[in-house]
Amino acid sequence: MAMAMASDYWEVVGDTFCDILVAFMEPENEFLCSSTKFLMEFEAVIRRVTSDEADRLLDYDVIPRTIWKTTSIELDDSNSSSMDRALSETLRQLQVPLEERSSMVEKVLFKAFEAAQKPSPYTGGKRLRMRVNIDMYVIDDDVDEDANDGGGGIIGDYYEPRFMPASKLSIEKLERTSVQVPSTVCSVCMEEIRVGFEATKMPCSHLYHECCIVEWLQKSGVCPLCKFRMPN
Ligand SMILES: [Zn+2]
Ligand SMILES: [Zn+2]
Protein backbone atom coordinates (compact mmCIF):
# COMPACT_ATOMS: atom_id res chain seq x y z
CA MET A 1 0.00 0.00 0.00
CA ALA A 2 1.42 3.37 -0.99
CA MET A 3 2.04 6.07 1.59
CA ALA A 4 -0.63 8.70 2.11
CA MET A 5 -0.16 11.82 0.04
CA ALA A 6 -0.99 15.32 1.25
CA SER A 7 -3.55 15.54 -1.53
CA ASP A 8 -5.53 12.66 -0.01
CA TYR A 9 -6.79 15.04 2.65
CA TRP A 10 -7.31 18.24 0.72
CA GLU A 11 -10.70 19.76 1.34
CA VAL A 12 -12.80 20.24 -1.78
CA VAL A 13 -14.47 23.64 -2.28
CA GLY A 14 -16.94 24.88 -4.87
CA ASP A 15 -18.47 22.64 -7.49
CA THR A 16 -16.66 19.56 -8.68
CA PHE A 17 -16.93 18.73 -12.35
CA CYS A 18 -16.68 15.16 -13.53
CA ASP A 19 -17.84 14.78 -17.11
CA ILE A 20 -17.69 11.42 -18.79
CA LEU A 21 -17.95 10.69 -22.49
CA VAL A 22 -18.18 7.26 -24.00
CA ALA A 23 -17.70 6.13 -27.58
CA PHE A 24 -17.50 2.75 -29.22
CA MET A 25 -14.21 1.88 -30.85
CA GLU A 26 -13.55 -0.55 -33.61
CA PRO A 27 -12.94 -3.95 -32.09
CA GLU A 28 -9.46 -5.45 -31.94
CA ASN A 29 -10.71 -8.78 -33.17
CA GLU A 30 -13.69 -10.08 -35.03
CA PHE A 31 -14.63 -12.60 -32.36
CA LEU A 32 -17.33 -11.80 -29.87
CA CYS A 33 -16.04 -12.11 -26.33
CA SER A 34 -18.08 -11.98 -23.19
CA SER A 35 -16.21 -9.09 -21.59
CA THR A 36 -16.11 -5.47 -22.70
CA LYS A 37 -12.80 -3.62 -22.86
CA PHE A 38 -12.55 -0.03 -21.76
CA LEU A 39 -9.85 2.40 -22.68
CA MET A 40 -10.24 5.19 -20.16
CA GLU A 41 -8.52 8.53 -20.58
CA PHE A 42 -8.45 10.91 -17.66
CA GLU A 43 -7.76 14.59 -17.56
CA ALA A 44 -7.77 16.17 -14.13
CA VAL A 45 -7.41 19.83 -13.27
CA ILE A 46 -6.95 20.35 -9.55
CA ARG A 47 -6.93 24.01 -8.56
CA ARG A 48 -5.31 24.66 -5.20
CA VAL A 49 -6.32 27.76 -3.30
CA THR A 50 -5.68 28.95 0.27
CA SER A 51 -8.43 28.99 2.92
CA ASP A 52 -8.70 32.76 2.46
CA GLU A 53 -9.19 32.42 -1.25
CA ALA A 54 -11.72 29.61 -0.88
CA ASP A 55 -14.53 32.05 -0.06
CA ARG A 56 -13.98 34.08 -3.20
CA LEU A 57 -12.99 31.54 -5.82
CA LEU A 58 -14.17 33.57 -8.78
CA ASP A 59 -12.42 36.82 -7.88
CA TYR A 60 -10.02 37.94 -10.58
CA ASP A 61 -7.05 38.05 -8.25
CA VAL A 62 -7.44 34.43 -7.18
CA ILE A 63 -5.05 32.47 -9.35
CA PRO A 64 -5.04 28.87 -8.20
CA ARG A 65 -1.85 26.84 -8.19
CA THR A 66 -3.08 24.29 -10.64
CA ILE A 67 -2.08 20.71 -11.11
CA TRP A 68 -2.97 19.30 -14.47
CA LYS A 69 -2.52 15.62 -15.07
CA THR A 70 -3.57 13.13 -17.67
CA THR A 71 -3.37 9.40 -17.67
CA SER A 72 -5.05 6.44 -19.26
CA ILE A 73 -5.85 2.92 -18.17
CA GLU A 74 -7.24 -0.15 -19.84
CA LEU A 75 -9.78 -2.27 -18.04
CA ASP A 76 -12.22 -5.01 -18.84
CA ASP A 77 -15.48 -5.68 -17.12
CA SER A 78 -14.89 -9.33 -16.30
CA ASN A 79 -13.92 -8.35 -12.76
CA SER A 80 -15.77 -5.34 -11.40
CA SER A 81 -13.97 -5.22 -8.04
CA SER A 82 -10.61 -4.91 -9.79
CA MET A 83 -12.08 -2.11 -11.94
CA ASP A 84 -13.13 -0.41 -8.76
CA ARG A 85 -9.64 -0.64 -7.27
CA ALA A 86 -7.88 0.43 -10.46
CA LEU A 87 -10.12 3.49 -10.76
CA SER A 88 -9.56 4.54 -7.14
CA GLU A 89 -5.83 4.24 -7.58
CA THR A 90 -5.92 6.24 -10.81
CA LEU A 91 -7.86 9.04 -9.12
CA ARG A 92 -5.36 9.00 -6.27
CA GLN A 93 -2.47 9.41 -8.70
CA LEU A 94 -4.32 12.31 -10.31
CA GLN A 95 -4.38 13.86 -6.82
CA VAL A 96 -8.14 13.79 -6.51
CA PRO A 97 -8.81 14.07 -2.75
CA LEU A 98 -10.07 11.02 -0.91
CA GLU A 99 -13.46 12.53 -0.13
CA GLU A 100 -14.38 12.68 -3.83
CA ARG A 101 -12.98 9.38 -5.00
CA SER A 102 -15.68 6.86 -4.22
CA SER A 103 -18.50 8.91 -5.73
CA MET A 104 -16.39 9.48 -8.84
CA VAL A 105 -15.54 5.79 -9.16
CA GLU A 106 -19.24 5.02 -8.88
CA LYS A 107 -20.08 7.55 -11.58
CA VAL A 108 -17.46 6.20 -13.98
CA LEU A 109 -18.52 2.59 -13.40
CA PHE A 110 -22.17 3.46 -13.86
CA LYS A 111 -21.43 5.08 -17.24
CA ALA A 112 -19.17 2.20 -18.23
CA PHE A 113 -21.74 -0.50 -17.48
CA GLU A 114 -24.57 1.53 -18.98
CA ALA A 115 -22.61 1.88 -22.21
CA ALA A 116 -21.54 -1.77 -22.20
CA GLN A 117 -25.25 -2.74 -22.30
CA LYS A 118 -25.79 -0.87 -25.54
CA PRO A 119 -25.43 -2.62 -28.86
CA SER A 120 -22.14 -1.81 -30.53
CA PRO A 121 -22.25 -0.48 -34.10
CA TYR A 122 -19.37 -2.88 -34.83
CA THR A 123 -19.29 -6.63 -34.94
CA GLY A 124 -16.78 -8.46 -32.79
CA GLY A 125 -15.46 -7.84 -29.30
CA LYS A 126 -16.78 -4.71 -27.64
CA ARG A 127 -14.34 -1.88 -26.98
CA LEU A 128 -15.28 1.41 -25.48
CA ARG A 129 -13.30 4.56 -25.17
CA MET A 130 -14.13 6.76 -22.19
CA ARG A 131 -12.97 10.27 -21.50
CA VAL A 132 -13.20 11.47 -17.93
CA ASN A 133 -12.73 15.19 -17.38
CA ILE A 134 -12.30 16.27 -13.79
CA ASP A 135 -12.04 19.85 -12.61
CA MET A 136 -12.13 20.93 -8.99
CA TYR A 137 -10.92 23.41 -6.40
CA VAL A 138 -9.25 22.28 -3.19
CA ILE A 139 -7.88 24.06 -0.16
CA ASP A 140 -4.13 23.67 0.20
CA ASP A 141 -2.55 26.18 2.55
CA ASP A 142 0.88 24.74 2.07
CA VAL A 143 1.93 27.45 -0.36
CA ASP A 144 5.64 26.70 -0.30
CA GLU A 145 5.30 23.05 -1.03
CA ASP A 146 5.09 23.19 -4.77
CA ALA A 147 6.59 19.82 -5.43
CA ASN A 148 4.89 17.22 -7.46
CA ASP A 149 3.47 14.73 -5.01
CA GLY A 150 4.83 11.81 -6.98
CA GLY A 151 2.83 9.95 -9.55
CA GLY A 152 4.22 11.62 -12.64
CA GLY A 153 2.15 13.80 -14.91
CA ILE A 154 2.57 17.47 -15.52
CA ILE A 155 2.55 20.26 -13.02
CA GLY A 156 2.53 23.91 -13.86
CA ASP A 157 0.61 27.08 -14.34
CA TYR A 158 -2.02 25.60 -16.57
CA TYR A 159 -4.50 28.41 -16.40
CA GLU A 160 -7.56 28.20 -18.51
CA PRO A 161 -11.17 28.73 -17.51
CA ARG A 162 -12.92 25.47 -16.71
CA PHE A 163 -13.23 23.53 -19.92
CA MET A 164 -13.46 26.76 -21.88
CA PRO A 165 -16.86 26.60 -23.61
CA ALA A 166 -17.22 27.26 -27.32
CA SER A 167 -18.46 30.73 -28.24
CA LYS A 168 -22.16 31.18 -28.90
CA LEU A 169 -21.48 32.29 -32.44
CA SER A 170 -19.32 29.29 -33.28
CA ILE A 171 -22.08 27.00 -31.99
CA GLU A 172 -24.69 28.78 -34.09
CA LYS A 173 -22.50 28.46 -37.16
CA LEU A 174 -22.20 24.66 -36.93
CA GLU A 175 -23.11 22.91 -40.12
CA ARG A 176 -26.16 20.65 -40.30
CA THR A 177 -26.14 17.69 -42.56
CA SER A 178 -28.17 14.60 -43.23
CA VAL A 179 -26.54 11.34 -42.27
CA GLN A 180 -25.34 9.21 -45.21
CA VAL A 181 -23.41 6.47 -43.49
CA PRO A 182 -25.18 3.60 -41.71
CA SER A 183 -24.26 2.94 -38.06
CA THR A 184 -23.35 6.56 -37.34
CA VAL A 185 -23.34 6.95 -33.59
CA CYS A 186 -23.55 10.17 -31.60
CA SER A 187 -20.82 9.58 -29.07
CA VAL A 188 -22.35 11.94 -26.50
CA CYS A 189 -25.55 9.92 -26.02
CA MET A 190 -24.36 6.72 -27.69
CA GLU A 191 -27.50 6.49 -29.80
CA GLU A 192 -27.44 5.83 -33.50
CA ILE A 193 -28.31 8.67 -35.86
CA ARG A 194 -30.08 6.94 -38.66
CA VAL A 195 -29.42 7.45 -42.35
CA GLY A 196 -31.40 10.41 -43.66
CA PHE A 197 -31.75 12.03 -40.23
CA GLU A 198 -30.21 15.37 -39.45
CA ALA A 199 -26.92 15.61 -37.59
CA THR A 200 -24.71 18.47 -36.56
CA LYS A 201 -21.25 18.41 -38.07
CA MET A 202 -18.23 19.72 -36.22
CA PRO A 203 -15.47 21.40 -38.27
CA CYS A 204 -13.45 18.19 -37.70
CA SER A 205 -16.28 16.30 -39.51
CA HIS A 206 -17.54 14.39 -36.47
CA LEU A 207 -21.31 14.06 -36.32
CA TYR A 208 -23.59 14.45 -33.30
CA HIS A 209 -27.20 15.10 -32.45
CA GLU A 210 -27.69 18.84 -32.30
CA CYS A 211 -28.97 18.88 -28.72
CA CYS A 212 -26.16 16.60 -27.54
CA ILE A 213 -23.26 18.52 -29.04
CA VAL A 214 -24.66 21.95 -28.21
CA GLU A 215 -24.97 21.01 -24.55
CA TRP A 216 -21.42 19.61 -24.62
CA LEU A 217 -19.91 22.65 -26.36
CA GLN A 218 -21.51 24.96 -23.85
CA LYS A 219 -19.38 23.21 -21.25
CA SER A 220 -16.30 22.36 -23.26
CA GLY A 221 -15.34 23.76 -26.64
CA VAL A 222 -13.56 20.65 -27.87
CA CYS A 223 -14.83 17.77 -29.98
CA PRO A 224 -15.56 14.86 -27.63
CA LEU A 225 -13.93 12.43 -30.03
CA CYS A 226 -10.82 14.12 -31.38
CA LYS A 227 -10.35 17.18 -29.11
CA PHE A 228 -10.56 19.59 -32.00
CA ARG A 229 -11.05 23.02 -30.41
CA MET A 230 -13.88 25.13 -31.79
CA PRO A 231 -12.69 28.39 -33.36
CA ASN A 232 -13.71 31.57 -31.57
ZN1 LIG B 1 -26.74 12.31 -29.21
ZN1 LIG C 1 -13.89 15.61 -33.88
GROMACS .gro file of C-alpha atoms and ligand atoms in nm:
model
  234
    1MET     CA    1   0.000   0.000   0.000
    2ALA     CA    2   0.142   0.337  -0.099
    3MET     CA    3   0.204   0.607   0.159
    4ALA     CA    4  -0.063   0.870   0.211
    5MET     CA    5  -0.016   1.182   0.004
    6ALA     CA    6  -0.099   1.532   0.125
    7SER     CA    7  -0.355   1.554  -0.153
    8ASP     CA    8  -0.553   1.266  -0.001
    9TYR     CA    9  -0.679   1.504   0.265
   10TRP     CA   10  -0.731   1.824   0.072
   11GLU     CA   11  -1.070   1.976   0.134
   12VAL     CA   12  -1.280   2.024  -0.178
   13VAL     CA   13  -1.447   2.364  -0.228
   14GLY     CA   14  -1.694   2.488  -0.487
   15ASP     CA   15  -1.847   2.264  -0.749
   16THR     CA   16  -1.666   1.956  -0.868
   17PHE     CA   17  -1.693   1.873  -1.235
   18CYS     CA   18  -1.668   1.516  -1.353
   19ASP     CA   19  -1.784   1.478  -1.711
   20ILE     CA   20  -1.769   1.142  -1.879
   21LEU     CA   21  -1.795   1.069  -2.249
   22VAL     CA   22  -1.818   0.726  -2.400
   23ALA     CA   23  -1.770   0.613  -2.758
   24PHE     CA   24  -1.750   0.275  -2.922
   25MET     CA   25  -1.421   0.188  -3.085
   26GLU     CA   26  -1.355  -0.055  -3.361
   27PRO     CA   27  -1.294  -0.395  -3.209
   28GLU     CA   28  -0.946  -0.545  -3.194
   29ASN     CA   29  -1.071  -0.878  -3.317
   30GLU     CA   30  -1.369  -1.008  -3.503
   31PHE     CA   31  -1.463  -1.260  -3.236
   32LEU     CA   32  -1.733  -1.180  -2.987
   33CYS     CA   33  -1.604  -1.211  -2.633
   34SER     CA   34  -1.808  -1.198  -2.319
   35SER     CA   35  -1.621  -0.909  -2.159
   36THR     CA   36  -1.611  -0.547  -2.270
   37LYS     CA   37  -1.280  -0.362  -2.286
   38PHE     CA   38  -1.255  -0.003  -2.176
   39LEU     CA   39  -0.985   0.240  -2.268
   40MET     CA   40  -1.024   0.519  -2.016
   41GLU     CA   41  -0.852   0.853  -2.058
   42PHE     CA   42  -0.845   1.091  -1.766
   43GLU     CA   43  -0.776   1.459  -1.756
   44ALA     CA   44  -0.777   1.617  -1.413
   45VAL     CA   45  -0.741   1.983  -1.327
   46ILE     CA   46  -0.695   2.035  -0.955
   47ARG     CA   47  -0.693   2.401  -0.856
   48ARG     CA   48  -0.531   2.466  -0.520
   49VAL     CA   49  -0.632   2.776  -0.330
   50THR     CA   50  -0.568   2.895   0.027
   51SER     CA   51  -0.843   2.899   0.292
   52ASP     CA   52  -0.870   3.276   0.246
   53GLU     CA   53  -0.919   3.242  -0.125
   54ALA     CA   54  -1.172   2.961  -0.088
   55ASP     CA   55  -1.453   3.205  -0.006
   56ARG     CA   56  -1.398   3.408  -0.320
   57LEU     CA   57  -1.299   3.154  -0.582
   58LEU     CA   58  -1.417   3.357  -0.878
   59ASP     CA   59  -1.242   3.682  -0.788
   60TYR     CA   60  -1.002   3.794  -1.058
   61ASP     CA   61  -0.705   3.805  -0.825
   62VAL     CA   62  -0.744   3.443  -0.718
   63ILE     CA   63  -0.505   3.247  -0.935
   64PRO     CA   64  -0.504   2.887  -0.820
   65ARG     CA   65  -0.185   2.684  -0.819
   66THR     CA   66  -0.308   2.429  -1.064
   67ILE     CA   67  -0.208   2.071  -1.111
   68TRP     CA   68  -0.297   1.930  -1.447
   69LYS     CA   69  -0.252   1.562  -1.507
   70THR     CA   70  -0.357   1.313  -1.767
   71THR     CA   71  -0.337   0.940  -1.767
   72SER     CA   72  -0.505   0.644  -1.926
   73ILE     CA   73  -0.585   0.292  -1.817
   74GLU     CA   74  -0.724  -0.015  -1.984
   75LEU     CA   75  -0.978  -0.227  -1.804
   76ASP     CA   76  -1.222  -0.501  -1.884
   77ASP     CA   77  -1.548  -0.568  -1.712
   78SER     CA   78  -1.489  -0.933  -1.630
   79ASN     CA   79  -1.392  -0.835  -1.276
   80SER     CA   80  -1.577  -0.534  -1.140
   81SER     CA   81  -1.397  -0.522  -0.804
   82SER     CA   82  -1.061  -0.491  -0.979
   83MET     CA   83  -1.208  -0.211  -1.194
   84ASP     CA   84  -1.313  -0.041  -0.876
   85ARG     CA   85  -0.964  -0.064  -0.727
   86ALA     CA   86  -0.788   0.043  -1.046
   87LEU     CA   87  -1.012   0.349  -1.076
   88SER     CA   88  -0.956   0.454  -0.714
   89GLU     CA   89  -0.583   0.424  -0.758
   90THR     CA   90  -0.592   0.624  -1.081
   91LEU     CA   91  -0.786   0.904  -0.912
   92ARG     CA   92  -0.536   0.900  -0.627
   93GLN     CA   93  -0.247   0.941  -0.870
   94LEU     CA   94  -0.432   1.231  -1.031
   95GLN     CA   95  -0.438   1.386  -0.682
   96VAL     CA   96  -0.814   1.379  -0.651
   97PRO     CA   97  -0.881   1.407  -0.275
   98LEU     CA   98  -1.007   1.102  -0.091
   99GLU     CA   99  -1.346   1.253  -0.013
  100GLU     CA  100  -1.438   1.268  -0.383
  101ARG     CA  101  -1.298   0.938  -0.500
  102SER     CA  102  -1.568   0.686  -0.422
  103SER     CA  103  -1.850   0.891  -0.573
  104MET     CA  104  -1.639   0.948  -0.884
  105VAL     CA  105  -1.554   0.579  -0.916
  106GLU     CA  106  -1.924   0.502  -0.888
  107LYS     CA  107  -2.008   0.755  -1.158
  108VAL     CA  108  -1.746   0.620  -1.398
  109LEU     CA  109  -1.852   0.259  -1.340
  110PHE     CA  110  -2.217   0.346  -1.386
  111LYS     CA  111  -2.143   0.508  -1.724
  112ALA     CA  112  -1.917   0.220  -1.823
  113PHE     CA  113  -2.174  -0.050  -1.748
  114GLU     CA  114  -2.457   0.153  -1.898
  115ALA     CA  115  -2.261   0.188  -2.221
  116ALA     CA  116  -2.154  -0.177  -2.220
  117GLN     CA  117  -2.525  -0.274  -2.230
  118LYS     CA  118  -2.579  -0.087  -2.554
  119PRO     CA  119  -2.543  -0.262  -2.886
  120SER     CA  120  -2.214  -0.181  -3.053
  121PRO     CA  121  -2.225  -0.048  -3.410
  122TYR     CA  122  -1.937  -0.288  -3.483
  123THR     CA  123  -1.929  -0.663  -3.494
  124GLY     CA  124  -1.678  -0.846  -3.279
  125GLY     CA  125  -1.546  -0.784  -2.930
  126LYS     CA  126  -1.678  -0.471  -2.764
  127ARG     CA  127  -1.434  -0.188  -2.698
  128LEU     CA  128  -1.528   0.141  -2.548
  129ARG     CA  129  -1.330   0.456  -2.517
  130MET     CA  130  -1.413   0.676  -2.219
  131ARG     CA  131  -1.297   1.027  -2.150
  132VAL     CA  132  -1.320   1.147  -1.793
  133ASN     CA  133  -1.273   1.519  -1.738
  134ILE     CA  134  -1.230   1.627  -1.379
  135ASP     CA  135  -1.204   1.985  -1.261
  136MET     CA  136  -1.213   2.093  -0.899
  137TYR     CA  137  -1.092   2.341  -0.640
  138VAL     CA  138  -0.925   2.228  -0.319
  139ILE     CA  139  -0.788   2.406  -0.016
  140ASP     CA  140  -0.413   2.367   0.020
  141ASP     CA  141  -0.255   2.618   0.255
  142ASP     CA  142   0.088   2.474   0.207
  143VAL     CA  143   0.193   2.745  -0.036
  144ASP     CA  144   0.564   2.670  -0.030
  145GLU     CA  145   0.530   2.305  -0.103
  146ASP     CA  146   0.509   2.319  -0.477
  147ALA     CA  147   0.659   1.982  -0.543
  148ASN     CA  148   0.489   1.722  -0.746
  149ASP     CA  149   0.347   1.473  -0.501
  150GLY     CA  150   0.483   1.181  -0.698
  151GLY     CA  151   0.283   0.995  -0.955
  152GLY     CA  152   0.422   1.162  -1.264
  153GLY     CA  153   0.215   1.380  -1.491
  154ILE     CA  154   0.257   1.747  -1.552
  155ILE     CA  155   0.255   2.026  -1.302
  156GLY     CA  156   0.253   2.391  -1.386
  157ASP     CA  157   0.061   2.708  -1.434
  158TYR     CA  158  -0.202   2.560  -1.657
  159TYR     CA  159  -0.450   2.841  -1.640
  160GLU     CA  160  -0.756   2.820  -1.851
  161PRO     CA  161  -1.117   2.873  -1.751
  162ARG     CA  162  -1.292   2.547  -1.671
  163PHE     CA  163  -1.323   2.353  -1.992
  164MET     CA  164  -1.346   2.676  -2.188
  165PRO     CA  165  -1.686   2.660  -2.361
  166ALA     CA  166  -1.722   2.726  -2.732
  167SER     CA  167  -1.846   3.073  -2.824
  168LYS     CA  168  -2.216   3.118  -2.890
  169LEU     CA  169  -2.148   3.229  -3.244
  170SER     CA  170  -1.932   2.929  -3.328
  171ILE     CA  171  -2.208   2.700  -3.199
  172GLU     CA  172  -2.469   2.878  -3.409
  173LYS     CA  173  -2.250   2.846  -3.716
  174LEU     CA  174  -2.220   2.466  -3.693
  175GLU     CA  175  -2.311   2.291  -4.012
  176ARG     CA  176  -2.616   2.065  -4.030
  177THR     CA  177  -2.614   1.769  -4.256
  178SER     CA  178  -2.817   1.460  -4.323
  179VAL     CA  179  -2.654   1.134  -4.227
  180GLN     CA  180  -2.534   0.921  -4.521
  181VAL     CA  181  -2.341   0.647  -4.349
  182PRO     CA  182  -2.518   0.360  -4.171
  183SER     CA  183  -2.426   0.294  -3.806
  184THR     CA  184  -2.335   0.656  -3.734
  185VAL     CA  185  -2.334   0.695  -3.359
  186CYS     CA  186  -2.355   1.017  -3.160
  187SER     CA  187  -2.082   0.958  -2.907
  188VAL     CA  188  -2.235   1.194  -2.650
  189CYS     CA  189  -2.555   0.992  -2.602
  190MET     CA  190  -2.436   0.672  -2.769
  191GLU     CA  191  -2.750   0.649  -2.980
  192GLU     CA  192  -2.744   0.583  -3.350
  193ILE     CA  193  -2.831   0.867  -3.586
  194ARG     CA  194  -3.008   0.694  -3.866
  195VAL     CA  195  -2.942   0.745  -4.235
  196GLY     CA  196  -3.140   1.041  -4.366
  197PHE     CA  197  -3.175   1.203  -4.023
  198GLU     CA  198  -3.021   1.537  -3.945
  199ALA     CA  199  -2.692   1.561  -3.759
  200THR     CA  200  -2.471   1.847  -3.656
  201LYS     CA  201  -2.125   1.841  -3.807
  202MET     CA  202  -1.823   1.972  -3.622
  203PRO     CA  203  -1.547   2.140  -3.827
  204CYS     CA  204  -1.345   1.819  -3.770
  205SER     CA  205  -1.628   1.630  -3.951
  206HIS     CA  206  -1.754   1.439  -3.647
  207LEU     CA  207  -2.131   1.406  -3.632
  208TYR     CA  208  -2.359   1.445  -3.330
  209HIS     CA  209  -2.720   1.510  -3.245
  210GLU     CA  210  -2.769   1.884  -3.230
  211CYS     CA  211  -2.897   1.888  -2.872
  212CYS     CA  212  -2.616   1.660  -2.754
  213ILE     CA  213  -2.326   1.852  -2.904
  214VAL     CA  214  -2.466   2.195  -2.821
  215GLU     CA  215  -2.497   2.101  -2.455
  216TRP     CA  216  -2.142   1.961  -2.462
  217LEU     CA  217  -1.991   2.265  -2.636
  218GLN     CA  218  -2.151   2.496  -2.385
  219LYS     CA  219  -1.938   2.321  -2.125
  220SER     CA  220  -1.630   2.236  -2.326
  221GLY     CA  221  -1.534   2.376  -2.664
  222VAL     CA  222  -1.356   2.065  -2.787
  223CYS     CA  223  -1.483   1.777  -2.998
  224PRO     CA  224  -1.556   1.486  -2.763
  225LEU     CA  225  -1.393   1.243  -3.003
  226CYS     CA  226  -1.082   1.412  -3.138
  227LYS     CA  227  -1.035   1.718  -2.911
  228PHE     CA  228  -1.056   1.959  -3.200
  229ARG     CA  229  -1.105   2.302  -3.041
  230MET     CA  230  -1.388   2.513  -3.179
  231PRO     CA  231  -1.269   2.839  -3.336
  232ASN     CA  232  -1.371   3.157  -3.157
  233ZN      ZN  233  -2.674   1.231  -2.921
  234ZN      ZN  234  -1.389   1.561  -3.388
   0.00000   0.00000   0.00000
